[in-house]
Short mmCIF file of C-alpha atoms in Angstrom, two decimals:
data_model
loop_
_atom_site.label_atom_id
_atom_site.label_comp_id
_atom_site.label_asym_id
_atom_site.label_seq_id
_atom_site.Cartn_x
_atom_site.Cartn_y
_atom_site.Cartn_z
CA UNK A 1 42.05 10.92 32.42
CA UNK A 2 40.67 13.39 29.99
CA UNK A 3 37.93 15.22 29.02
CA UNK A 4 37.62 16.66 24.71
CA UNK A 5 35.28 18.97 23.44
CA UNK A 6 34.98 20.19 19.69
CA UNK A 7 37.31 22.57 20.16
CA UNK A 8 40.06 20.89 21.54
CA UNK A 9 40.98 18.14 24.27
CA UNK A 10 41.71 18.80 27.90
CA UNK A 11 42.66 17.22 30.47
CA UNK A 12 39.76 17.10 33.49
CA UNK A 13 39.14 16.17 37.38
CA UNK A 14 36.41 13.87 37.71
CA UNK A 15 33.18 14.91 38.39
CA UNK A 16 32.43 14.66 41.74
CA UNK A 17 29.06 14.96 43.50
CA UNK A 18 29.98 18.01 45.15
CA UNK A 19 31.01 19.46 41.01
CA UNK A 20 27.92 19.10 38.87
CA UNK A 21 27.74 22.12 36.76
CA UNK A 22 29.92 21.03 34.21
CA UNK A 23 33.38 20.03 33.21
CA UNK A 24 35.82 20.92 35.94
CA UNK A 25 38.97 23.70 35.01
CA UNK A 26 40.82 22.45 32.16
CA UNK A 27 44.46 22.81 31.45
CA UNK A 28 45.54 22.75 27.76
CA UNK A 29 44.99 20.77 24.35
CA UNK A 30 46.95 17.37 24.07
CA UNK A 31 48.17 16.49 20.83
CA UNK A 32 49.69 13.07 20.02
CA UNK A 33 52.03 12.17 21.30
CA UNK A 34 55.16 12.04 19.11
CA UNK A 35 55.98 8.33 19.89
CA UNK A 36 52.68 7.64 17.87
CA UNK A 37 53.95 9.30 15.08
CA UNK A 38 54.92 6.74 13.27
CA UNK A 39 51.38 5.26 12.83
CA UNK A 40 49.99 7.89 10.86
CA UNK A 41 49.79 7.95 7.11
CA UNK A 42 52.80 8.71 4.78
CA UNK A 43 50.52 9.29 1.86
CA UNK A 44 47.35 10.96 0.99
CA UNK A 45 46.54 14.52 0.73
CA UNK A 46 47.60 15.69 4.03
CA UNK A 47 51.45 15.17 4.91
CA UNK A 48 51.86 13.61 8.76
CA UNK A 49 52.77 16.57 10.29
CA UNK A 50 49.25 17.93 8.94
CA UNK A 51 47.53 14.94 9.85
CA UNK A 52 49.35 15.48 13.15
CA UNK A 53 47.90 18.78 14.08
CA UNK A 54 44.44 17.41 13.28
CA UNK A 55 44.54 15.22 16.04
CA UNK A 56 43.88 15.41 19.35
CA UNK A 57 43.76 12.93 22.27
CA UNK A 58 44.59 11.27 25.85
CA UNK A 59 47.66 12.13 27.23
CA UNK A 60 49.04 8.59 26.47
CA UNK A 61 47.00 4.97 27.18
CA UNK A 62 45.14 6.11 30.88
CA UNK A 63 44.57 3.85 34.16
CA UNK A 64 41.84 3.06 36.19
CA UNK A 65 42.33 0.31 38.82
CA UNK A 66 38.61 -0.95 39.85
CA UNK A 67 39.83 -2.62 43.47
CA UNK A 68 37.07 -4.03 44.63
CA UNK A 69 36.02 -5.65 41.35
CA UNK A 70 39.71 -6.71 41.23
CA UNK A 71 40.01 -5.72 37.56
CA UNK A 72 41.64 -2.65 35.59
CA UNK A 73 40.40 -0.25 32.86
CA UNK A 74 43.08 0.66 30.38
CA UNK A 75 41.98 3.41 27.87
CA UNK A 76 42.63 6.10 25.41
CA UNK A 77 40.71 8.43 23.17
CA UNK A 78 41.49 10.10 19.76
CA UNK A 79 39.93 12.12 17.35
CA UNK A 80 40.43 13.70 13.91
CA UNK A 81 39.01 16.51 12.80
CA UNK A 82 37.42 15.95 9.31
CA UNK A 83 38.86 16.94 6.02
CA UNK A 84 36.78 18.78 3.84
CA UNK A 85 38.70 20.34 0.97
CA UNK A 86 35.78 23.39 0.51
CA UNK A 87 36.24 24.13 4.30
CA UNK A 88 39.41 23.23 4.91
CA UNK A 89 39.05 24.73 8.33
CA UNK A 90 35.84 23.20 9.55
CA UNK A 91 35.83 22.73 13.01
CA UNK A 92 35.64 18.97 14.72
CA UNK A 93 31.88 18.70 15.10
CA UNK A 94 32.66 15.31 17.37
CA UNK A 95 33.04 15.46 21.49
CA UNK A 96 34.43 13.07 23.80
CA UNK A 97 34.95 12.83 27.51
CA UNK A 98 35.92 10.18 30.43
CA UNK A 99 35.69 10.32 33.78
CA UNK A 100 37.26 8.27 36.40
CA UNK A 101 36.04 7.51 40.01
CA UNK A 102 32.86 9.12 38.55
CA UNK A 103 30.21 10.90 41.31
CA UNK A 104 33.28 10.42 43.36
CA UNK A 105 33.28 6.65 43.29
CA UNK A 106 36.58 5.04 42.50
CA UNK A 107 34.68 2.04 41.15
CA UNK A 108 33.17 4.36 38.81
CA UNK A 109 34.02 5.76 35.60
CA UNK A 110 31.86 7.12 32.89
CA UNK A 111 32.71 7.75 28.96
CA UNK A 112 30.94 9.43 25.95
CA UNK A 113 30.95 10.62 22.52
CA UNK A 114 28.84 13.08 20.66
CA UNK A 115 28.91 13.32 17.02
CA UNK A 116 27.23 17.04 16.07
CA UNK A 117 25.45 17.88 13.21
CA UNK A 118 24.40 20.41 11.16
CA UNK A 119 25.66 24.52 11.56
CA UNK A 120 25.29 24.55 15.54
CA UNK A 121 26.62 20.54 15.44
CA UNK A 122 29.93 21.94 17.67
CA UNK A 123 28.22 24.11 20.12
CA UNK A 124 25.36 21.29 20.17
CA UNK A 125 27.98 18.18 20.71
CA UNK A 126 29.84 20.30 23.37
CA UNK A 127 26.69 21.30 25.18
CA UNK A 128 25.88 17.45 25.50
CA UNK A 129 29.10 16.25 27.10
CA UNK A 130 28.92 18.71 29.82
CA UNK A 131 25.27 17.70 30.38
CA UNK A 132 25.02 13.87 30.07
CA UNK A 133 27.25 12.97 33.14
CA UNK A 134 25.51 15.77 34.77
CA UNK A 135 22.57 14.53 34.53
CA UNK A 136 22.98 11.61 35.06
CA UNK A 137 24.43 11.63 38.69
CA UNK A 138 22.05 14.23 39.38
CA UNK A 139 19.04 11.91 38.58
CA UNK A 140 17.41 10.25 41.66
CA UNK A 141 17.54 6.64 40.06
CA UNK A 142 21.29 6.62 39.63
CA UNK A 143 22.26 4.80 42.06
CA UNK A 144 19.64 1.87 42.42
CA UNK A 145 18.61 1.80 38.41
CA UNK A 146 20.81 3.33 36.26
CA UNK A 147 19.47 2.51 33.20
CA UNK A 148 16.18 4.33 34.04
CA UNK A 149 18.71 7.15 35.22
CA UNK A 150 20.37 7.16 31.62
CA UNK A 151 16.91 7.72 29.54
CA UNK A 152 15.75 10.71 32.33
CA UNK A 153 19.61 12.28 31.58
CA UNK A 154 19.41 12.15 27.85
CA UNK A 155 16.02 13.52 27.86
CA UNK A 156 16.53 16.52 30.61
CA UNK A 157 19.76 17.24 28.05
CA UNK A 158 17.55 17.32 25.09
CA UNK A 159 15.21 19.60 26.98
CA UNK A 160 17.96 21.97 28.72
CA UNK A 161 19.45 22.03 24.92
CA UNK A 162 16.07 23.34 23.08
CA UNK A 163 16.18 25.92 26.26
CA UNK A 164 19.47 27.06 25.77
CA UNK A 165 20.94 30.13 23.66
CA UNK A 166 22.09 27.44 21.29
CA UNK A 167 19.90 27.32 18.26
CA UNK A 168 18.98 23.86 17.78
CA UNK A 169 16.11 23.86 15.42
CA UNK A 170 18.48 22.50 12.43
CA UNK A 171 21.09 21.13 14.75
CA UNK A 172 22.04 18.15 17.09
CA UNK A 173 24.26 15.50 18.35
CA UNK A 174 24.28 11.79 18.37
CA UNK A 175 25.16 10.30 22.17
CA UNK A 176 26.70 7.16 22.74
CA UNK A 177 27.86 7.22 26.84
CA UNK A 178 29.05 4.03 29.17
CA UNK A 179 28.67 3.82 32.74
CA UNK A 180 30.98 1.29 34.31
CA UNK A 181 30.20 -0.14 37.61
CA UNK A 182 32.13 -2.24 39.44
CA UNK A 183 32.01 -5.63 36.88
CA UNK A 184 28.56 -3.99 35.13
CA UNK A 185 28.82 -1.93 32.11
CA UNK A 186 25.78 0.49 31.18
CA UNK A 187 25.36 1.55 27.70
CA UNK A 188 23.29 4.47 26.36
CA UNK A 189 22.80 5.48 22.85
CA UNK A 190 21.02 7.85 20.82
CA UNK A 191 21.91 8.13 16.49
CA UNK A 192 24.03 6.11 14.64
CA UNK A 193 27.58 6.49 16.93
CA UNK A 194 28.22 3.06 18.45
CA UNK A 195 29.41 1.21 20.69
CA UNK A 196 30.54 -2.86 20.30
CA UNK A 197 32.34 -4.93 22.94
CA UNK A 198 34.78 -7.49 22.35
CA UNK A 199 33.80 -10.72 23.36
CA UNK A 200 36.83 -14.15 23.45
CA UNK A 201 35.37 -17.11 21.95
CA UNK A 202 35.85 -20.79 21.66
CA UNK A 203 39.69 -20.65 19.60
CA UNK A 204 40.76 -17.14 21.19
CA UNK A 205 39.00 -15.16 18.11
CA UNK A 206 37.63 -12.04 19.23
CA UNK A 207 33.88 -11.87 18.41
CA UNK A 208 32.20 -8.47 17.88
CA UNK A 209 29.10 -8.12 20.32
CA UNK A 210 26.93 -5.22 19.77
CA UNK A 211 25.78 -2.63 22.59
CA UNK A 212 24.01 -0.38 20.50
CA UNK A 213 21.88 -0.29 17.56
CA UNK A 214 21.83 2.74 14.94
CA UNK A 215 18.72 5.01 14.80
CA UNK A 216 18.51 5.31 11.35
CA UNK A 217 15.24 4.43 8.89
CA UNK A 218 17.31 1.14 7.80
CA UNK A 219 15.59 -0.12 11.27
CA UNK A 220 12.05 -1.27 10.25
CA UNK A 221 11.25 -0.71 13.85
CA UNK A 222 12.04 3.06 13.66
CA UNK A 223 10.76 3.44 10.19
CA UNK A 224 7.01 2.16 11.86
CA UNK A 225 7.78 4.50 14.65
CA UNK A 226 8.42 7.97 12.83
CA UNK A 227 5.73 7.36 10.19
CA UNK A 228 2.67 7.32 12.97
CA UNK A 229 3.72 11.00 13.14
CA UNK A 230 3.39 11.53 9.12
CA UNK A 231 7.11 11.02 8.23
CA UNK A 232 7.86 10.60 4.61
CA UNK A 233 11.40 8.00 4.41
CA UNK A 234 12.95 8.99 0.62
CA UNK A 235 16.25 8.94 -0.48
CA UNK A 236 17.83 11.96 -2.13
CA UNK A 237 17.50 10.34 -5.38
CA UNK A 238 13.34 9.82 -4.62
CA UNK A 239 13.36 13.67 -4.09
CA UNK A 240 15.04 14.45 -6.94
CA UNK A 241 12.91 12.51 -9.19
CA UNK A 242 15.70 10.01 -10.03
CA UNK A 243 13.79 6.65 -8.21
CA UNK A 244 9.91 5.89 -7.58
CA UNK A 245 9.38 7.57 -4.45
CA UNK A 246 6.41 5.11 -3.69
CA UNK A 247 9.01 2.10 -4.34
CA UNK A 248 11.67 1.49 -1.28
CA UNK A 249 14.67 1.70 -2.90
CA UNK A 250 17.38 0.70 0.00
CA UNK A 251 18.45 -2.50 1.26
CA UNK A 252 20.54 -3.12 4.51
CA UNK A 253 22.48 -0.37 6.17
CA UNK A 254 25.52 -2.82 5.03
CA UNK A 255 24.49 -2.21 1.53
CA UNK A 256 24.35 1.89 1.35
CA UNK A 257 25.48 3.24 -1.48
CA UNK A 258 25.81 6.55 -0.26
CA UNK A 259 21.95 7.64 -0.92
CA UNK A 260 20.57 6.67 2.67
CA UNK A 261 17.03 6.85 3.47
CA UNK A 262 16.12 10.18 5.14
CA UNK A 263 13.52 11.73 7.13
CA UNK A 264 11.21 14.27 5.65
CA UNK A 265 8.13 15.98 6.46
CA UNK A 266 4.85 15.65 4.90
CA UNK A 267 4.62 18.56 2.88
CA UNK A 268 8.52 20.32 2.97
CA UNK A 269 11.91 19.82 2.14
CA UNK A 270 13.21 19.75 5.77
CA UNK A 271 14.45 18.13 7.86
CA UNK A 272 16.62 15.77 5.83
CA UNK A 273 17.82 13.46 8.22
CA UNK A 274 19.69 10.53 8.14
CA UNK A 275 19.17 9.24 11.60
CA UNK A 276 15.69 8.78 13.44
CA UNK A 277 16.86 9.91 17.14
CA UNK A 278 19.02 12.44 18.19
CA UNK A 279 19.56 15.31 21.18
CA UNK A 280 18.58 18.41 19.89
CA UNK A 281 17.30 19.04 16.41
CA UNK A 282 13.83 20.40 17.36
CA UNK A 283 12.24 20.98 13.95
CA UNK A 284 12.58 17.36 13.78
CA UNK A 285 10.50 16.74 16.99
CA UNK A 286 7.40 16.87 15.10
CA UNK A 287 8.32 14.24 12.83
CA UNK A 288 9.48 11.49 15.94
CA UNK A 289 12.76 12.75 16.13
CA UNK A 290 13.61 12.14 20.11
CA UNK A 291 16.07 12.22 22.35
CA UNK A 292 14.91 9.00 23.97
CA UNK A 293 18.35 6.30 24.27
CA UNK A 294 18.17 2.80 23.99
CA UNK A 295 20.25 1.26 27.38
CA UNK A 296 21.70 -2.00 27.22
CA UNK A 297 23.33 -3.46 30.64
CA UNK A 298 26.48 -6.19 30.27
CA UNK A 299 28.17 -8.04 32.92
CA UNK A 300 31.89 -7.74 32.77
CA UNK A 301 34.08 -11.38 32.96
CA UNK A 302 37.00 -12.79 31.89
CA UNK A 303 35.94 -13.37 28.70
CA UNK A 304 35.64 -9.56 27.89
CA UNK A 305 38.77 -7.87 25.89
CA UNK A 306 37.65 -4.15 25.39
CA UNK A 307 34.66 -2.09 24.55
CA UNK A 308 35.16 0.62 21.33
CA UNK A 309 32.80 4.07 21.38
CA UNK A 310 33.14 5.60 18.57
CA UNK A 311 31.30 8.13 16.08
CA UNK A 312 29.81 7.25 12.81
CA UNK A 313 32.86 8.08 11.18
CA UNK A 314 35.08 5.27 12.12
CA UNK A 315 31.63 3.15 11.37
CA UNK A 316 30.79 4.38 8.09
CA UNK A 317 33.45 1.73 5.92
CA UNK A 318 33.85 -0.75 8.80
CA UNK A 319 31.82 -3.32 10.34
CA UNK A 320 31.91 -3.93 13.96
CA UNK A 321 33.61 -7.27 13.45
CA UNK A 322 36.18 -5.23 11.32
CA UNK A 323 37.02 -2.40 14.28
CA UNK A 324 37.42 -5.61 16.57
CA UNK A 325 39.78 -7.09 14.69
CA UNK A 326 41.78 -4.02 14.24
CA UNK A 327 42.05 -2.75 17.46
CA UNK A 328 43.07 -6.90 18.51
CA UNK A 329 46.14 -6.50 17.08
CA UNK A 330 47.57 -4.27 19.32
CA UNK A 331 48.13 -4.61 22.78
CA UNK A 332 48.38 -0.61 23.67
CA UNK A 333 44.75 0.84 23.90
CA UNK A 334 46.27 4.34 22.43
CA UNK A 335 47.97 2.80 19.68
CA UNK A 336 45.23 0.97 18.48
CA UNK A 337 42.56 3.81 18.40
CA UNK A 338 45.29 5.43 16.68
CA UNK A 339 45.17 2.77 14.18
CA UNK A 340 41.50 2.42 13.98
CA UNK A 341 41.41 6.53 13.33
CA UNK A 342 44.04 6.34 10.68
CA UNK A 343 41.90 3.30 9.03
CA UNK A 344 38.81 4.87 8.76
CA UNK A 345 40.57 8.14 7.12
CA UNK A 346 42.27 5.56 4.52
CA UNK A 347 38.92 3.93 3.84
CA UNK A 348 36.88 7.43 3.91
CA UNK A 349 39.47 8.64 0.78
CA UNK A 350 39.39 5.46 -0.68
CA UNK A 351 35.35 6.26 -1.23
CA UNK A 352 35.06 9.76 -0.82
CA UNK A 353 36.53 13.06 -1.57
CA UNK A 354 36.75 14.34 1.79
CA UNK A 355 36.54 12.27 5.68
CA UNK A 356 33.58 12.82 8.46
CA UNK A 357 35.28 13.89 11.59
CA UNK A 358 36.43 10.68 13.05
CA UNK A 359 36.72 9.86 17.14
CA UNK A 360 36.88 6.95 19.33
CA UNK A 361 37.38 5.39 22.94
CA UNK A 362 39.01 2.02 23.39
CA UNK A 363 38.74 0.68 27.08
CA UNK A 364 40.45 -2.40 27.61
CA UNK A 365 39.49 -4.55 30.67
CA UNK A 366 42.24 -6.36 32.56
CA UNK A 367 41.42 -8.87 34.55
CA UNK A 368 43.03 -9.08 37.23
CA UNK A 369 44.60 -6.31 37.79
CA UNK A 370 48.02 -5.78 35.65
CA UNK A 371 51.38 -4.48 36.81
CA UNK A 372 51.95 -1.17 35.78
CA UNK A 373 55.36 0.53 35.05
CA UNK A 374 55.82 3.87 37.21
CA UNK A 375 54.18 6.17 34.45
CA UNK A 376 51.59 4.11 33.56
CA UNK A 377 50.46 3.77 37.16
CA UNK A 378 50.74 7.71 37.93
#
């Protein structure tokens, strides 16, 4: 088990009842390991030993044996710290952490990721992994409702963030978390990371099931919701004078062409947003900004393969029917977010001139309960 922040990945305890005030002592970074080597790219701008020390990750695929469900977790995390040739030393703005026998429960585990934004996006993205889980077994409703225990944790995070020597007025992170419990999976989200489960179907095709939805003004629903507090939703090229600002000029989210709608307020330049919900960024507040999650509960069966967390930046050039597919085709959970990272770089340089920082989480569920060589059962 693991735990990564934006400065590096380290391995963690779990978080116990008794250990609430953040992530327990960690020991050092984990790189890939160098079996994996050979899945990373051969060409592009960054040689593989480069695109090597850009990575960071799980110490191998990681076990969690669920006994009384009678099932098994099998996971791994990775992420990639963004290229960006003007900054070529930009730190990972992305954090990631899991947890087993979370709040000391071995039929427990818990798993996030926090995509930061903006020039506090690091400090902000770190600050929220420490405090979700936190939170959240701290909150009285965790044990008999957690979903009403998720919203209270992302909101007391938002308000211990704004409270906090962090400067957050410009700055935030997305949160996309999972609580597993026994055979019932809790998902929490707030931006535009994700999180999709694979479902089998009729013909032993994988089907891509949603568990979150991004907050972004391509949702009519959100659009409705952050105009009642005097919003303007333009696109760069609105501002700019290059479209009719009183003429919507975007389609689906499917359909971006790189100009997404963003957030703006009434009578200023700021805040520029491309997402409608978010923990920190408390300029935005006044425009309907909030920290509020969406929670979506899913009972886990035979028919589930895995569930894939991930930040916008494996998203961005890849549908959630596309990630499913990928990560199918391997039966390793490490080497296929290792895959699904490498992907979305090739597809980000394909489009762009530079890559978002890119992480994910694949959990695959094994039902029942595999055998395990000696290291993979340590």
């Amino acid at each position: 088990m693991g735990c990564a922040q934006s400065t590096g990945f380290a391995q963690s305890k779990p978080l116990h009842a008794g250990d609430l005030n953040g992530t327990a002592k960690a020991a050092p970074a984990l790189p890939l390991p160098p079996a994996l080597t050979a899945f990373l790219p051969a060409e592009g701008p960054l040689s593989v030993e480069a695109f090597r020390a850009r990575l960071l990750s799980t110490d191998g695929t990681q076990h969690i044996e669920m006994e009384q469900a009678g099932y098994a977790l099998l996971y791994a995390f990775v992420s990639f710290r963004g290229l960006y040739p003007e900054a070529m030393d930009k730190a990972n703005q992305d954090a990631v952490c899991a947890f087993r026998r979370f709040a000391n429960d071995p039929e427990q585990a818990f798993f996030g990721v926090f995509d930061g934004h903006g020039v506090q996006g690091t400090a902000c993205a770190q600050f929220a992994k420490d405090k979700v889980p936190t939170n959240l077994v701290l909150d009285p409703a965790f044990a008999a409702a957690p979903e009403e225990a998720f919203v209270e944790a992302l909101l007391a995070t938002n308000d211990q963030l704004h409270h906090n020597t962090v400067d957050d007025a410009m700055s935030g992170t997305t949160a996309v978390s999972a609580l597993v419990r026994g055979r019932v999976l809790y998902v929490a989200n707030v931006g535009d990371s994700r999180a999709v489960l694979a479902e089998r179907a009729h013909g032993g095709r994988l089907l891509a099931v949603p568990l979150s939805y991004d907050h972004t003004p391509f949702r009519q629903d959100e659009c409705i919701r952050v105009k009642k507090y005097g919003t303007r939703i333009l696109t760069l090229d609105q501002i700019e004078g290059i479209k009719d600002p009183s003429v919507q000029c975007w389609g689906s989210e499917a359909e971006d062409s790189g100009d997404p709608p963003r957030l703006w307020a009434p009578h200023a330049l700021y805040p520029g947003t491309a997402f409608t919900r978010s923990i920190g960024d408390s300029a935005a507040e006044r425009l309907g900004v909030v920290a509020e999650p969406e929670v979506v509960m899913r009972h886990l069966g035979a028919a589930t393969a895995f569930v894939v967390l991930a930040s916008d930046g494996v998203f961005e050039f890849m549908s959630n029917q596309e990630v499913v597919d990928l990560v199918a085709a391997y039966e390793d959970p490490q080497e296929a977010t290792v895959a699904l990272v490498v992907e979305a770089y090739r597809l980000w340089l394909q489009y762009e001139t530079r890559t978002d920082d890119i992480t994910a989480i694949v959990i695959q569920v094994a039902m029942p309960v595999p055998r395990l060589s000696g290291s993979q059962a340590a």
